[in-house]
Amino acid sequence: MPTDQSRLAARRITIGYRDRIVSENLSLDIPDGRFTVIIGPNACGKSTLLRALARITKPSEGAVFLDGMAIATYGTREVARRLGMLPQFSAAPDGILVAELVARGRFPHHGLMRRWSSQDQTAVTEALAATGITDLADRPVDALSGGQRQRVWIALVLAQQTPLLLLDEPTSFLDIAHQIEVLELMRRLNRHHGRTLVAVLHDLNQAFRYADHVVALRDGRIIAQGTPAALVSADFVEQVFGLRCCIITDPVSGAPLVIPLGEAPSPVSDDFAAG
Amino acid sequence: MMGIQGTARHAHRRVARVVGVLVAVALAVAVLSLLTGSYALSVAQIGEILWGRSDDIGQLVVVGLRLPRIVASLCVGAGFGVAGAIFQSLCRNPLASPDIIGFTTGSATGALATIVVLGQSGLATALGSVIGGFAAAALVYLLALRRGLTGDRFILSGVALSAMLMAFNEYLVTRAELERAEAAKTWLFGSLNGVSWSQVTILAPGIVVLLLCAGLLWPGLKMLEIGDDLAVGLGLSARRSRLVLMGVGLGLAALATALAGPIHFLALAAGPLARGLVRPGDPGVVPVAIMGAVLLIVSDFLAQHLMAPFQIPVGLITGAIGGVYLVVLLTRRTGGCG
């Protein structure tokens, strides 16, 4: 059994669905206390990897380790007190209220005997406040906009209050302002609350700006991982996404900024790419 | 912060108020049912009878006929109501109640088979009902395989199977001797006529135990509503919970059917009606159960008195109300769900 590893780690896992193997023999350590972002082209196995890390899909070989023990050896509620997971798609039951839905995030903290407590109340209140939806608490979820709804789901996993939090494309369906809001929220959770975060993101510039650690996936394999500054180059982006681009420095954050060249690049852009 | 706590407190108060009103209605109708009928009694007489100081006829009518019928209607109503709410949540579809998707019809087939073919009654009928219900559920599941519980294919498979089983049930009735056939026919509509203590004492405890199980499993059911992945992420063994809940739902529908026949509409409507009264928010298992009990005891009271001295099967009353309800549901429902 591996000992000196991070809290959450995959060891030589093979994952996939009934008729299709997505990843084989994959190992990954999620750095503790960091904000890790998984990037990669569509259908490269990002979501499947995240689902395996959250024990939603079981690897056919290998194992995911949580705090030094194979995740399958824990009770599922015990896992849920340490690790939260927001799937890509979720549907709210008809007519459910925001506060009611967020309160369901407290499920792993309840037992047969242990009912709703002031601790639960605080967790829900904080989650609503952190996602800026306190005012919507009494509204039905069906009546909200897509962006508000996504923040409700995030609030739900926040209310779970787990030290580890996995999010599958948490910024999808959000406009740019709300995307940034969610990313800033995740950074705050990471910096101020010491939570270990893992997110699948599609926007490379956002990934490079907010991630401490980037994991690049292609065809189910980890092509490279590291800090954005050390990792990102035009070659790297082309290798992962098959996209020709040039990289400049984001004037605000200092992070690498990807500028796609497009199909018919002008001579100027070619110069950029060469340099 | 005050707002959210206030919401929780209001929700509890709302649930308590709704439960209070429903219990009051059930009690009032129960007392009316004890008093009225072809052998009318006064409150004082009822008191004497219940204290065991009365003539034999009064004793027989109240304790032997009316009381078991009331107990049965409360148990059957609660059982169907909760069974319906369970499947509606599992399938995320308001049409997915066991009476629509063929489970109660399957139970009826099983029960009829024990009565007509094997000439059994009591416990054997209950067992036949349970086996029939589970078999029907397994068949529907196989027919809709690969699409899972959610989605219209599951519902449509159930409706199709239900139609076939209804025809088969009619056939079973034609095979029975005349006297039995008449009883079987009434029972097939769903009826509490002639319910006796011997049936109630066998089936009611089973229904009560399953209702308690449903109460314990309710939080898990609510978690399944937000999707399997999220539910697993929050620490629910989704597959196991779903199986156990299906078992409890099927068991409730089967035992209720064994006692009173495949009464329509209760399973379909109790959950949504309770939700409508408690709204907003989930009503929880208690209001749903009591709503089912109230619907049936009121319907049965009407069935006994609308065309007195003829007693019409309560299933005809619920069926008539249910038809209207279904039309409203279908016209109000926009687009697919699940």
PDB file of N, CA and C in Angstrom, chain B residues 181-225:
ATOM      1  N   ALA B 181     -66.843 -15.788  -9.314  1.00  0.00           N
ATOM      2  CA  ALA B 181     -66.573 -14.846 -10.400  1.00  0.00           C
ATOM      3  C   ALA B 181     -67.134 -13.477 -10.063  1.00  0.00           C
ATOM      4  N   GLU B 182     -68.313 -13.466  -9.437  1.00  0.00           N
ATOM      5  CA  GLU B 182     -68.924 -12.195  -9.098  1.00  0.00           C
ATOM      6  C   GLU B 182     -68.065 -11.450  -8.062  1.00  0.00           C
ATOM      7  N   ALA B 183     -67.634 -12.198  -7.065  1.00  0.00           N
ATOM      8  CA  ALA B 183     -66.761 -11.602  -6.036  1.00  0.00           C
ATOM      9  C   ALA B 183     -65.453 -11.140  -6.663  1.00  0.00           C
ATOM     10  N   ALA B 184     -64.923 -11.962  -7.537  1.00  0.00           N
ATOM     11  CA  ALA B 184     -63.646 -11.625  -8.182  1.00  0.00           C
ATOM     12  C   ALA B 184     -63.780 -10.370  -9.027  1.00  0.00           C
ATOM     13  N   LYS B 185     -64.910 -10.276  -9.689  1.00  0.00           N
ATOM     14  CA  LYS B 185     -65.157  -9.124 -10.566  1.00  0.00           C
ATOM     15  C   LYS B 185     -65.193  -7.828  -9.738  1.00  0.00           C
ATOM     16  N   THR B 186     -65.942  -7.883  -8.642  1.00  0.00           N
ATOM     17  CA  THR B 186     -66.015  -6.714  -7.758  1.00  0.00           C
ATOM     18  C   THR B 186     -64.628  -6.350  -7.253  1.00  0.00           C
ATOM     19  N   TRP B 187     -63.910  -7.396  -6.849  1.00  0.00           N
ATOM     20  CA  TRP B 187     -62.568  -7.178  -6.304  1.00  0.00           C
ATOM     21  C   TRP B 187     -61.650  -6.548  -7.341  1.00  0.00           C
ATOM     22  N   LEU B 188     -61.845  -6.949  -8.608  1.00  0.00           N
ATOM     23  CA  LEU B 188     -60.998  -6.424  -9.683  1.00  0.00           C
ATOM     24  C   LEU B 188     -61.198  -4.932  -9.893  1.00  0.00           C
ATOM     25  N   PHE B 189     -62.402  -4.443  -9.610  1.00  0.00           N
ATOM     26  CA  PHE B 189     -62.621  -2.991  -9.678  1.00  0.00           C
ATOM     27  C   PHE B 189     -61.887  -2.284  -8.552  1.00  0.00           C
ATOM     28  N   GLY B 190     -61.635  -3.036  -7.494  1.00  0.00           N
ATOM     29  CA  GLY B 190     -61.119  -2.433  -6.282  1.00  0.00           C
ATOM     30  C   GLY B 190     -62.272  -2.176  -5.344  1.00  0.00           C
ATOM     31  N   SER B 191     -62.348  -2.954  -4.293  1.00  0.00           N
ATOM     32  CA  SER B 191     -63.513  -2.844  -3.420  1.00  0.00           C
ATOM     33  C   SER B 191     -63.165  -3.270  -2.006  1.00  0.00           C
ATOM     34  N   LEU B 192     -63.804  -2.596  -1.057  1.00  0.00           N
ATOM     35  CA  LEU B 192     -63.624  -2.971   0.343  1.00  0.00           C
ATOM     36  C   LEU B 192     -64.855  -3.695   0.870  1.00  0.00           C
ATOM     37  N   ASN B 193     -65.791  -3.994  -0.032  1.00  0.00           N
ATOM     38  CA  ASN B 193     -66.979  -4.742   0.389  1.00  0.00           C
ATOM     39  C   ASN B 193     -66.554  -6.079   0.991  1.00  0.00           C
ATOM     40  N   GLY B 194     -67.085  -6.369   2.145  1.00  0.00           N
ATOM     41  CA  GLY B 194     -66.843  -7.687   2.728  1.00  0.00           C
ATOM     42  C   GLY B 194     -65.432  -7.908   3.242  1.00  0.00           C
ATOM     43  N   VAL B 195     -64.690  -6.812   3.468  1.00  0.00           N
ATOM     44  CA  VAL B 195     -63.370  -6.983   4.087  1.00  0.00           C
ATOM     45  C   VAL B 195     -63.573  -7.438   5.536  1.00  0.00           C
ATOM     46  N   SER B 196     -62.854  -8.458   5.940  1.00  0.00           N
ATOM     47  CA  SER B 196     -63.048  -8.990   7.286  1.00  0.00           C
ATOM     48  C   SER B 196     -61.760  -8.888   8.108  1.00  0.00           C
ATOM     49  N   TRP B 197     -61.941  -9.073   9.420  1.00  0.00           N
ATOM     50  CA  TRP B 197     -60.774  -9.007  10.307  1.00  0.00           C
ATOM     51  C   TRP B 197     -59.719 -10.036   9.907  1.00  0.00           C
ATOM     52  N   SER B 198     -60.162 -11.206   9.414  1.00  0.00           N
ATOM     53  CA  SER B 198     -59.180 -12.248   9.096  1.00  0.00           C
ATOM     54  C   SER B 198     -58.206 -11.748   8.013  1.00  0.00           C
ATOM     55  N   GLN B 199     -58.731 -10.971   7.043  1.00  0.00           N
ATOM     56  CA  GLN B 199     -57.825 -10.414   6.030  1.00  0.00           C
ATOM     57  C   GLN B 199     -57.000  -9.269   6.597  1.00  0.00           C
ATOM     58  N   VAL B 200     -57.697  -8.397   7.349  1.00  0.00           N
ATOM     59  CA  VAL B 200     -57.021  -7.197   7.865  1.00  0.00           C
ATOM     60  C   VAL B 200     -55.875  -7.583   8.792  1.00  0.00           C
ATOM     61  N   THR B 201     -56.108  -8.560   9.655  1.00  0.00           N
ATOM     62  CA  THR B 201     -55.052  -8.906  10.617  1.00  0.00           C
ATOM     63  C   THR B 201     -53.846  -9.528   9.921  1.00  0.00           C
ATOM     64  N   ILE B 202     -54.057 -10.135   8.755  1.00  0.00           N
ATOM     65  CA  ILE B 202     -52.906 -10.680   8.026  1.00  0.00           C
ATOM     66  C   ILE B 202     -52.143  -9.570   7.319  1.00  0.00           C
ATOM     67  N   LEU B 203     -52.873  -8.676   6.639  1.00  0.00           N
ATOM     68  CA  LEU B 203     -52.232  -7.750   5.708  1.00  0.00           C
ATOM     69  C   LEU B 203     -51.862  -6.396   6.312  1.00  0.00           C
ATOM     70  N   ALA B 204     -52.711  -5.891   7.230  1.00  0.00           N
ATOM     71  CA  ALA B 204     -52.457  -4.550   7.757  1.00  0.00           C
ATOM     72  C   ALA B 204     -51.094  -4.434   8.462  1.00  0.00           C
ATOM     73  N   PRO B 205     -50.700  -5.423   9.291  1.00  0.00           N
ATOM     74  CA  PRO B 205     -49.378  -5.288   9.922  1.00  0.00           C
ATOM     75  C   PRO B 205     -48.256  -5.207   8.896  1.00  0.00           C
ATOM     76  N   GLY B 206     -48.375  -5.983   7.822  1.00  0.00           N
ATOM     77  CA  GLY B 206     -47.365  -5.928   6.762  1.00  0.00           C
ATOM     78  C   GLY B 206     -47.289  -4.538   6.159  1.00  0.00           C
ATOM     79  N   ILE B 207     -48.459  -3.955   5.891  1.00  0.00           N
ATOM     80  CA  ILE B 207     -48.486  -2.612   5.300  1.00  0.00           C
ATOM     81  C   ILE B 207     -47.861  -1.601   6.260  1.00  0.00           C
ATOM     82  N   VAL B 208     -48.201  -1.718   7.545  1.00  0.00           N
ATOM     83  CA  VAL B 208     -47.664  -0.770   8.528  1.00  0.00           C
ATOM     84  C   VAL B 208     -46.143  -0.871   8.600  1.00  0.00           C
ATOM     85  N   VAL B 209     -45.628  -2.111   8.618  1.00  0.00           N
ATOM     86  CA  VAL B 209     -44.172  -2.292   8.682  1.00  0.00           C
ATOM     87  C   VAL B 209     -43.513  -1.675   7.448  1.00  0.00           C
ATOM     88  N   LEU B 210     -44.096  -1.920   6.275  1.00  0.00           N
ATOM     89  CA  LEU B 210     -43.518  -1.366   5.045  1.00  0.00           C
ATOM     90  C   LEU B 210     -43.607   0.158   5.030  1.00  0.00           C
ATOM     91  N   LEU B 211     -44.680   0.716   5.619  1.00  0.00           N
ATOM     92  CA  LEU B 211     -44.786   2.181   5.705  1.00  0.00           C
ATOM     93  C   LEU B 211     -43.663   2.745   6.569  1.00  0.00           C
ATOM     94  N   LEU B 212     -43.373   2.041   7.672  1.00  0.00           N
ATOM     95  CA  LEU B 212     -42.272   2.485   8.535  1.00  0.00           C
ATOM     96  C   LEU B 212     -40.952   2.414   7.774  1.00  0.00           C
ATOM     97  N   CYS B 213     -40.747   1.322   7.020  1.00  0.00           N
ATOM     98  CA  CYS B 213     -39.538   1.207   6.200  1.00  0.00           C
ATOM     99  C   CYS B 213     -39.449   2.382   5.233  1.00  0.00           C
ATOM    100  N   ALA B 214     -40.573   2.696   4.594  1.00  0.00           N
ATOM    101  CA  ALA B 214     -40.586   3.811   3.639  1.00  0.00           C
ATOM    102  C   ALA B 214     -40.178   5.102   4.336  1.00  0.00           C
ATOM    103  N   GLY B 215     -40.656   5.280   5.578  1.00  0.00           N
ATOM    104  CA  GLY B 215     -40.289   6.475   6.336  1.00  0.00           C
ATOM    105  C   GLY B 215     -38.790   6.550   6.569  1.00  0.00           C
ATOM    106  N   LEU B 216     -38.191   5.409   6.912  1.00  0.00           N
ATOM    107  CA  LEU B 216     -36.747   5.378   7.150  1.00  0.00           C
ATOM    108  C   LEU B 216     -35.960   5.628   5.866  1.00  0.00           C
ATOM    109  N   LEU B 217     -36.488   5.127   4.748  1.00  0.00           N
ATOM    110  CA  LEU B 217     -35.760   5.218   3.477  1.00  0.00           C
ATOM    111  C   LEU B 217     -36.024   6.531   2.748  1.00  0.00           C
ATOM    112  N   TRP B 218     -36.958   7.319   3.266  1.00  0.00           N
ATOM    113  CA  TRP B 218     -37.388   8.534   2.564  1.00  0.00           C
ATOM    114  C   TRP B 218     -36.234   9.490   2.228  1.00  0.00           C
ATOM    115  N   PRO B 219     -35.316   9.761   3.183  1.00  0.00           N
ATOM    116  CA  PRO B 219     -34.211  10.664   2.832  1.00  0.00           C
ATOM    117  C   PRO B 219     -33.398  10.149   1.641  1.00  0.00           C
ATOM    118  N   GLY B 220     -33.191   8.835   1.582  1.00  0.00           N
ATOM    119  CA  GLY B 220     -32.475   8.254   0.449  1.00  0.00           C
ATOM    120  C   GLY B 220     -33.239   8.464  -0.853  1.00  0.00           C
ATOM    121  N   LEU B 221     -34.557   8.318  -0.785  1.00  0.00           N
ATOM    122  CA  LEU B 221     -35.398   8.531  -1.970  1.00  0.00           C
ATOM    123  C   LEU B 221     -35.234   9.957  -2.479  1.00  0.00           C
ATOM    124  N   LYS B 222     -35.210  10.903  -1.531  1.00  0.00           N
ATOM    125  CA  LYS B 222     -35.066  12.307  -1.912  1.00  0.00           C
ATOM    126  C   LYS B 222     -33.685  12.552  -2.528  1.00  0.00           C
ATOM    127  N   MET B 223     -32.671  11.804  -2.071  1.00  0.00           N
ATOM    128  CA  MET B 223     -31.336  11.961  -2.652  1.00  0.00           C
ATOM    129  C   MET B 223     -31.316  11.409  -4.078  1.00  0.00           C
ATOM    130  N   LEU B 224     -31.997  10.298  -4.312  1.00  0.00           N
ATOM    131  CA  LEU B 224     -32.020   9.709  -5.653  1.00  0.00           C
ATOM    132  C   LEU B 224     -32.651  10.663  -6.657  1.00  0.00           C
ATOM    133  N   GLU B 225     -33.563  11.517  -6.165  1.00  0.00           N
ATOM    134  CA  GLU B 225     -34.221  12.476  -7.054  1.00  0.00           C
ATOM    135  C   GLU B 225     -33.245  13.443  -7.706  1.00  0.00           C
TER     136      GLU B 225
END
